[in-house]
Structure formats: structure tokens, C-alpha cells
Coordinates of C-alpha atoms in Angstrom, one line a residue:
M1 CA 7.6 0.4 12.6
A2 CA 4.2 0.2 11.1
M3 CA 4.3 4.2 11.4
Q4 CA 7.7 3.9 8.8
L5 CA 5.2 1.5 6.8
R6 CA 2.0 3.7 6.8
L7 CA 4.2 6.6 6.4
I8 CA 6.3 4.4 3.1
K9 CA 2.8 3.8 1.8
A10 CA 1.1 7.5 2.0
F11 CA 4.4 8.8 -0.4
S12 CA 3.1 5.9 -2.4
A13 CA 0.6 6.8 -2.7
S14 CA 1.0 10.1 -2.9
L15 CA 3.9 10.3 -5.1
F16 CA 1.5 8.2 -7.4
L17 CA -0.9 10.5 -7.8
L18 CA 1.8 13.6 -8.3
C19 CA 3.2 11.4 -11.2
M20 CA -0.7 11.0 -12.9
A21 CA -1.8 15.1 -12.4
N22 CA 1.7 15.9 -14.2
N23 CA 0.2 12.9 -17.0
V24 CA -1.8 14.2 -18.2
C25 CA -3.1 14.7 -22.4
G26 CA -6.2 16.0 -24.7
Q27 CA -6.8 18.8 -22.1
D28 CA -8.0 20.5 -24.8
T29 CA -10.0 17.7 -26.3
K30 CA -13.7 18.7 -26.6
L31 CA -16.6 15.5 -26.2
T32 CA -18.9 16.1 -29.1
K33 CA -22.3 15.1 -26.9
M34 CA -24.5 12.6 -29.1
W35 CA -27.2 12.5 -27.4
E36 CA -28.9 12.9 -23.7
V37 CA -32.0 11.5 -21.9
S38 CA -33.2 12.9 -18.5
L39 CA -34.0 10.3 -15.8
S40 CA -35.3 11.2 -12.3
G41 CA -33.5 9.4 -9.6
I42 CA -30.5 8.2 -12.2
D43 CA -28.1 5.6 -10.1
K44 CA -26.1 2.3 -11.3
V45 CA -24.6 3.0 -15.5
A46 CA -23.3 0.2 -17.4
T47 CA -22.5 -0.8 -20.8
N48 CA -22.2 -4.2 -22.4
S49 CA -20.4 -5.1 -25.4
R50 CA -23.3 -4.4 -28.1
G51 CA -22.6 -0.9 -27.1
E52 CA -26.7 -1.2 -25.8
I53 CA -26.9 0.8 -22.2
F54 CA -28.1 0.3 -18.9
V55 CA -29.5 3.1 -16.5
T56 CA -31.5 1.9 -13.0
N57 CA -32.3 4.5 -10.2
N58 CA -32.6 4.8 -6.8
Q59 CA -36.6 2.9 -7.5
G60 CA -35.0 -0.3 -8.5
Y61 CA -36.0 0.7 -11.7
L62 CA -34.3 -0.5 -15.0
F63 CA -33.8 1.1 -18.2
Q64 CA -32.2 0.2 -21.2
Y65 CA -31.7 2.5 -24.2
N66 CA -29.8 1.9 -27.8
A67 CA -26.5 3.0 -29.1
S68 CA -28.9 5.6 -30.7
G69 CA -30.4 6.9 -27.5
S70 CA -34.1 5.6 -28.2
S71 CA -36.0 3.0 -25.5
V72 CA -35.0 -0.9 -26.3
N73 CA -37.3 -1.7 -22.6
Q74 CA -37.4 -1.0 -18.9
L75 CA -38.0 -2.8 -16.3
A76 CA -39.4 -3.0 -12.3
T77 CA -37.8 -5.7 -11.6
S78 CA -37.9 -7.9 -8.2
L79 CA -35.1 -5.9 -6.2
S80 CA -37.3 -2.5 -6.0
A81 CA -35.0 -1.1 -3.7
P82 CA -31.6 0.7 -4.9
V83 CA -29.1 -1.4 -7.3
T84 CA -25.6 -1.8 -5.5
N85 CA -24.0 -3.3 -7.7
L86 CA -24.9 -3.2 -11.7
D87 CA -23.1 -6.0 -14.7
A88 CA -24.0 -6.3 -18.3
Y89 CA -20.7 -6.3 -19.3
N90 CA -21.5 -9.6 -19.6
T91 CA -23.8 -9.6 -23.4
V92 CA -26.0 -13.3 -22.1
N93 CA -26.6 -11.5 -19.1
I94 CA -27.1 -8.9 -16.7
F95 CA -26.3 -8.6 -13.5
L96 CA -28.1 -6.5 -9.9
F97 CA -27.6 -6.8 -6.5
S98 CA -29.9 -5.2 -3.6
A99 CA -27.0 -4.8 -1.0
A100 CA -30.7 -3.3 0.8
L101 CA -32.4 -6.4 0.1
Q102 CA -29.3 -8.8 -0.1
R103 CA -30.5 -10.0 -3.1
F104 CA -29.0 -10.5 -6.9
E105 CA -30.3 -11.9 -9.7
F106 CA -29.8 -12.3 -13.5
L107 CA -31.6 -11.1 -16.3
D108 CA -31.0 -12.5 -20.2
R109 CA -29.9 -9.1 -22.8
F110 CA -33.8 -8.6 -23.2
L111 CA -34.3 -8.1 -20.1
N112 CA -36.6 -10.8 -18.8
P113 CA -35.1 -12.9 -15.4
I114 CA -33.0 -16.0 -15.3
S115 CA -33.4 -16.7 -11.8
S116 CA -33.4 -14.4 -8.0
L117 CA -31.7 -15.0 -5.3
S118 CA -32.3 -13.8 -1.3
I119 CA -28.5 -13.9 -0.1
N120 CA -29.2 -16.6 2.4
E121 CA -30.6 -18.8 0.0
A122 CA -27.7 -18.9 -2.5
I123 CA -24.6 -18.9 -0.1
A124 CA -24.2 -19.0 4.0
S125 CA -22.7 -16.0 4.6
G126 CA -23.7 -12.5 7.0
W127 CA -24.2 -9.3 5.9
V128 CA -23.2 -8.9 2.4
S129 CA -22.8 -4.8 1.7
Q130 CA -21.0 -6.2 -2.1
A131 CA -21.7 -8.7 -5.0
C132 CA -20.0 -9.2 -8.6
P133 CA -20.1 -12.1 -10.5
G134 CA -17.1 -14.4 -11.5
N135 CA -16.6 -17.2 -13.4
N136 CA -17.8 -20.6 -13.5
N137 CA -20.8 -19.6 -12.2
S138 CA -18.6 -18.2 -9.3
L139 CA -20.3 -15.4 -6.8
W140 CA -17.9 -12.6 -5.3
V141 CA -18.9 -10.8 -2.0
Y142 CA -17.6 -8.8 0.2
D143 CA -19.1 -10.4 3.7
E144 CA -19.5 -6.9 6.5
S145 CA -20.2 -9.5 9.5
D146 CA -16.3 -11.1 9.2
L147 CA -14.5 -8.0 6.9
N148 CA -13.6 -10.9 4.7
L149 CA -13.6 -11.3 0.5
N150 CA -15.5 -14.1 -0.4
K151 CA -15.8 -16.6 -3.7
Y152 CA -18.7 -18.8 -3.1
N153 CA -19.4 -21.4 -6.1
L154 CA -23.2 -21.0 -7.2
T155 CA -23.3 -25.4 -8.2
T156 CA -22.8 -26.1 -5.0
N157 CA -23.1 -23.4 -2.2
E158 CA -19.4 -24.0 -1.7
L159 CA -17.2 -21.4 -0.2
V160 CA -14.4 -21.9 -2.9
Q161 CA -11.8 -18.7 -1.4
A162 CA -11.4 -16.0 1.1
Q163 CA -9.6 -13.2 1.9
A164 CA -9.7 -11.5 5.0
L165 CA -9.2 -7.6 4.5
N166 CA -9.0 -6.3 7.6
T167 CA -5.6 -7.3 7.6
L168 CA -4.8 -5.9 3.9
I169 CA -6.9 -2.5 3.9
Q170 CA -6.4 -1.1 8.0
Q171 CA -9.9 0.7 8.2
N172 CA -11.9 0.1 10.5
D173 CA -15.4 1.0 7.8
L174 CA -14.8 0.2 4.5
K175 CA -17.3 1.3 1.4
V176 CA -16.8 -1.1 -1.1
V177 CA -17.8 0.9 -4.1
L178 CA -17.0 -1.5 -6.6
L179 CA -16.4 -4.7 -7.4
K180 CA -15.7 -6.4 -10.6
E181 CA -13.7 -9.4 -11.4
R182 CA -12.7 -9.2 -15.6
N183 CA -9.8 -10.6 -17.2
N184 CA -9.2 -13.6 -14.1
L185 CA -8.7 -10.6 -12.3
L186 CA -10.8 -9.1 -9.1
F187 CA -11.2 -5.6 -8.5
L188 CA -12.1 -4.0 -5.4
Q189 CA -12.3 0.4 -5.0
I190 CA -12.6 1.4 -1.5
A191 CA -13.7 5.3 -1.3
E192 CA -11.8 7.7 -1.1
D193 CA -8.7 4.8 -0.9
G194 CA -8.0 3.7 -3.7
L195 CA -8.6 -0.3 -6.5
Y196 CA -7.4 -2.9 -5.0
I197 CA -6.6 -5.7 -7.5
F198 CA -6.8 -9.8 -7.4
D199 CA -6.2 -12.7 -8.8
N200 CA -9.4 -15.1 -8.7
Q201 CA -7.8 -16.9 -6.1
A202 CA -7.9 -13.7 -3.8
N203 CA -4.6 -13.3 -3.6
F204 CA -4.1 -10.0 -3.6
I205 CA -1.8 -7.9 -6.5
E206 CA -1.3 -4.0 -5.4
K207 CA -3.7 -1.1 -5.5
I208 CA -3.5 1.6 -7.7
P209 CA -5.0 5.1 -5.0
L210 CA -8.6 6.9 -6.4
D211 CA -9.9 9.6 -4.2
T212 CA -13.2 9.2 -4.9
H213 CA -16.4 7.7 -3.6
N214 CA -17.0 7.5 -7.6
R215 CA -17.1 4.0 -9.1
S216 CA -14.3 3.1 -12.0
V217 CA -15.0 1.2 -15.1
I218 CA -12.7 -1.7 -16.5
E219 CA -11.7 -2.1 -19.7
G220 CA -8.9 -4.7 -20.4
D221 CA -6.1 -2.9 -18.9
F222 CA -7.1 0.6 -18.5
V223 CA -9.2 2.1 -15.1
Y224 CA -11.1 5.1 -15.8
V225 CA -12.6 7.2 -13.2
I226 CA -14.0 10.7 -12.4
Q227 CA -11.8 12.4 -10.3
E228 CA -11.7 15.9 -9.8
G229 CA -13.7 17.7 -13.1
Q230 CA -12.0 14.9 -15.0
L231 CA -11.9 12.3 -16.9
I232 CA -8.8 9.6 -15.1
K233 CA -7.5 6.6 -17.6
I234 CA -5.2 4.7 -16.0
N235 CA -3.0 1.8 -16.7
Y236 CA -3.2 0.0 -13.9
L237 CA -0.7 -2.7 -15.4
T238 CA 2.4 0.5 -16.4
K239 CA 0.3 3.0 -14.4
E240 CA 1.1 6.1 -17.6
S241 CA -2.4 7.6 -17.3
K242 CA -3.6 10.1 -20.2
S243 CA -7.3 12.8 -18.7
I244 CA -9.8 15.3 -20.0
A245 CA -11.7 17.5 -18.9
I246 CA -15.2 16.7 -18.1
P247 CA -17.9 19.6 -18.3
K248 CA -17.9 20.4 -14.6
E249 CA -22.0 22.4 -14.3
S250 CA -23.4 18.8 -14.6
N251 CA -21.2 17.2 -11.5
F252 CA -21.0 14.7 -12.9
E253 CA -19.9 11.6 -10.9
K254 CA -21.4 8.2 -13.2
L255 CA -19.9 6.8 -15.7
G256 CA -20.1 4.3 -18.4
L257 CA -17.9 3.8 -21.6
S258 CA -18.4 1.6 -24.7
S259 CA -16.2 0.8 -27.8
Q260 CA -17.6 4.2 -29.4
Q261 CA -19.3 6.3 -26.4
I262 CA -18.6 7.4 -22.6
L263 CA -21.6 8.0 -20.6
L264 CA -21.7 11.1 -18.2
A265 CA -24.5 11.3 -15.8
N266 CA -25.5 13.0 -12.5
E267 CA -28.9 12.1 -10.6
K268 CA -31.5 13.9 -13.2
V269 CA -29.5 13.2 -16.8
L270 CA -27.2 10.6 -19.2
V271 CA -25.4 13.0 -21.5
V272 CA -23.7 10.5 -24.0
Y273 CA -20.1 12.3 -25.3
K274 CA -18.7 10.5 -28.6
R275 CA -15.3 9.0 -27.4
P276 CA -12.1 9.9 -29.0
K277 CA -9.9 7.5 -30.0
D278 CA -6.9 8.0 -27.4
L279 CA -9.8 7.4 -24.9

């Protein structure tokens, strides 16, 4: 029975990817480059609803640009280490987490520090490999010490939700590349596996297969991800998808989106394109 279930899951994932590959539109769409900036060691890219762009490098520096490409600000964060998660979705503040330092911090939109705490100061937890902010001053973490997805109230430091991932995902070593709360849903992406969707009580809803280690972007009802030289858009409610080709010679792996722009980056350069209306 276990073998049959594994075969059914594998077939379902393959069927989904086949349908996604066959549901491609916009192949003739050419992206229009607006501007680019060269930076050493580009690591994470994010945007907010104002169209402001945030970039971290592998030393923990944070760079801020406006939509025209002008440098607005630069900060040597207190993390001084690679940033595991950068989330600028909330225009009031910016969240950064470093797994290497087991530390997270909040900045205001001008990059002024609001708070900086170690994981052990904030919550009673083991080794956290991913973390993201949640609603009502909460923090979601993936704790590798017990393989749990946990939600903590940062006001009381209490554990309010928990989900044992090892009962859901049959892998010994989970590489969680994305953890985001959006629209009262929690999105957890496992490299070379897929995007797992939970409700805000940590109850599993469904999985979107993604055969890539590239971090996806969540926007409304859609998941965007770079995979095999394509920028793919998936409606996680209807499973309908679109894709457009992106420049392959630059080996873009990092993605950001605003209402008007598409951000593509590798470790050396960030290139900003005009966003097509159908994407």
C-alpha cells in the first residue's frame, strides 16, 4: 500500500508538470530591459508595494533602490552574515533572518533598526533553518531539531501552532528555501520538490510540484518561479499556468516582482525588466 501511494504521488507530480509544460503562452514575448546594477555576491532580492527594491549580498549588506534604479540606501545589517530570508512585503517594515547566526531583525522602510533578536531570546527552540513573520506579531519557523513547522507569538514567546513535517514529507534532509505567510496562508518550498501550502493553523492543504532550488515569489493567487530557463506563473487555486522565456546566458536564479517590473538576478548583476501586462 505504501508503495502504491508513492507511485500515485509521483504520477500526480509528473502529470502536473507535464500539463504545466504544455500550457505555455507568451513564448514570443520579449522582455524589455529598463536598467541594471552590478553588485558582488547578490543573494536575496525582494520588493514592496511601493515598487522599492531590496537586495542583500552574501555578507549581509542590504541595498535599497527605487523603481528607476537609483540607489536610495545601504546598510551593513547587524547580521553581518548571509541572509536566509528577506521579506519586504509589509511596507511598514522589513524582515531579515540569518540561519547561520540564528538571529532575525526588523527594519523600518528607511532601513532604521526596529528590533534585533536571537532565536533563543525570542522563542524556546532548537536549530531554526527558516523563519518568516506572521500575522499579529507572530513568527513562523522550521525547526530542524524536531522537524517541526512552528508558529510563535512574539509578544508572549508562546508556541501557538505546530506541524510535524516528517509525517507529511518523506525526506530525511529537507532544504527549506522559502517560508512566507500571505493571504492567511503559509507557503513552504522544499528545494527540488515543491511548494507546500498550509492554512494559518499549520494544517496542510496541498502541494505544487516545483523541480528547482530557486525561490518562488507569491503574489495574490499566483506562484512565480524560474525553472529551466522559463519564468513560470502558476495559479495555485486553478493550477492554470503561463510561462515566458528569460535570457539564458545570464543564468538568472533570483526573482523579484513589483506591479510594473520583473527583477532577475544572478550573483553579479540585477537586471530589471518591464513587466508584461499578462504576467
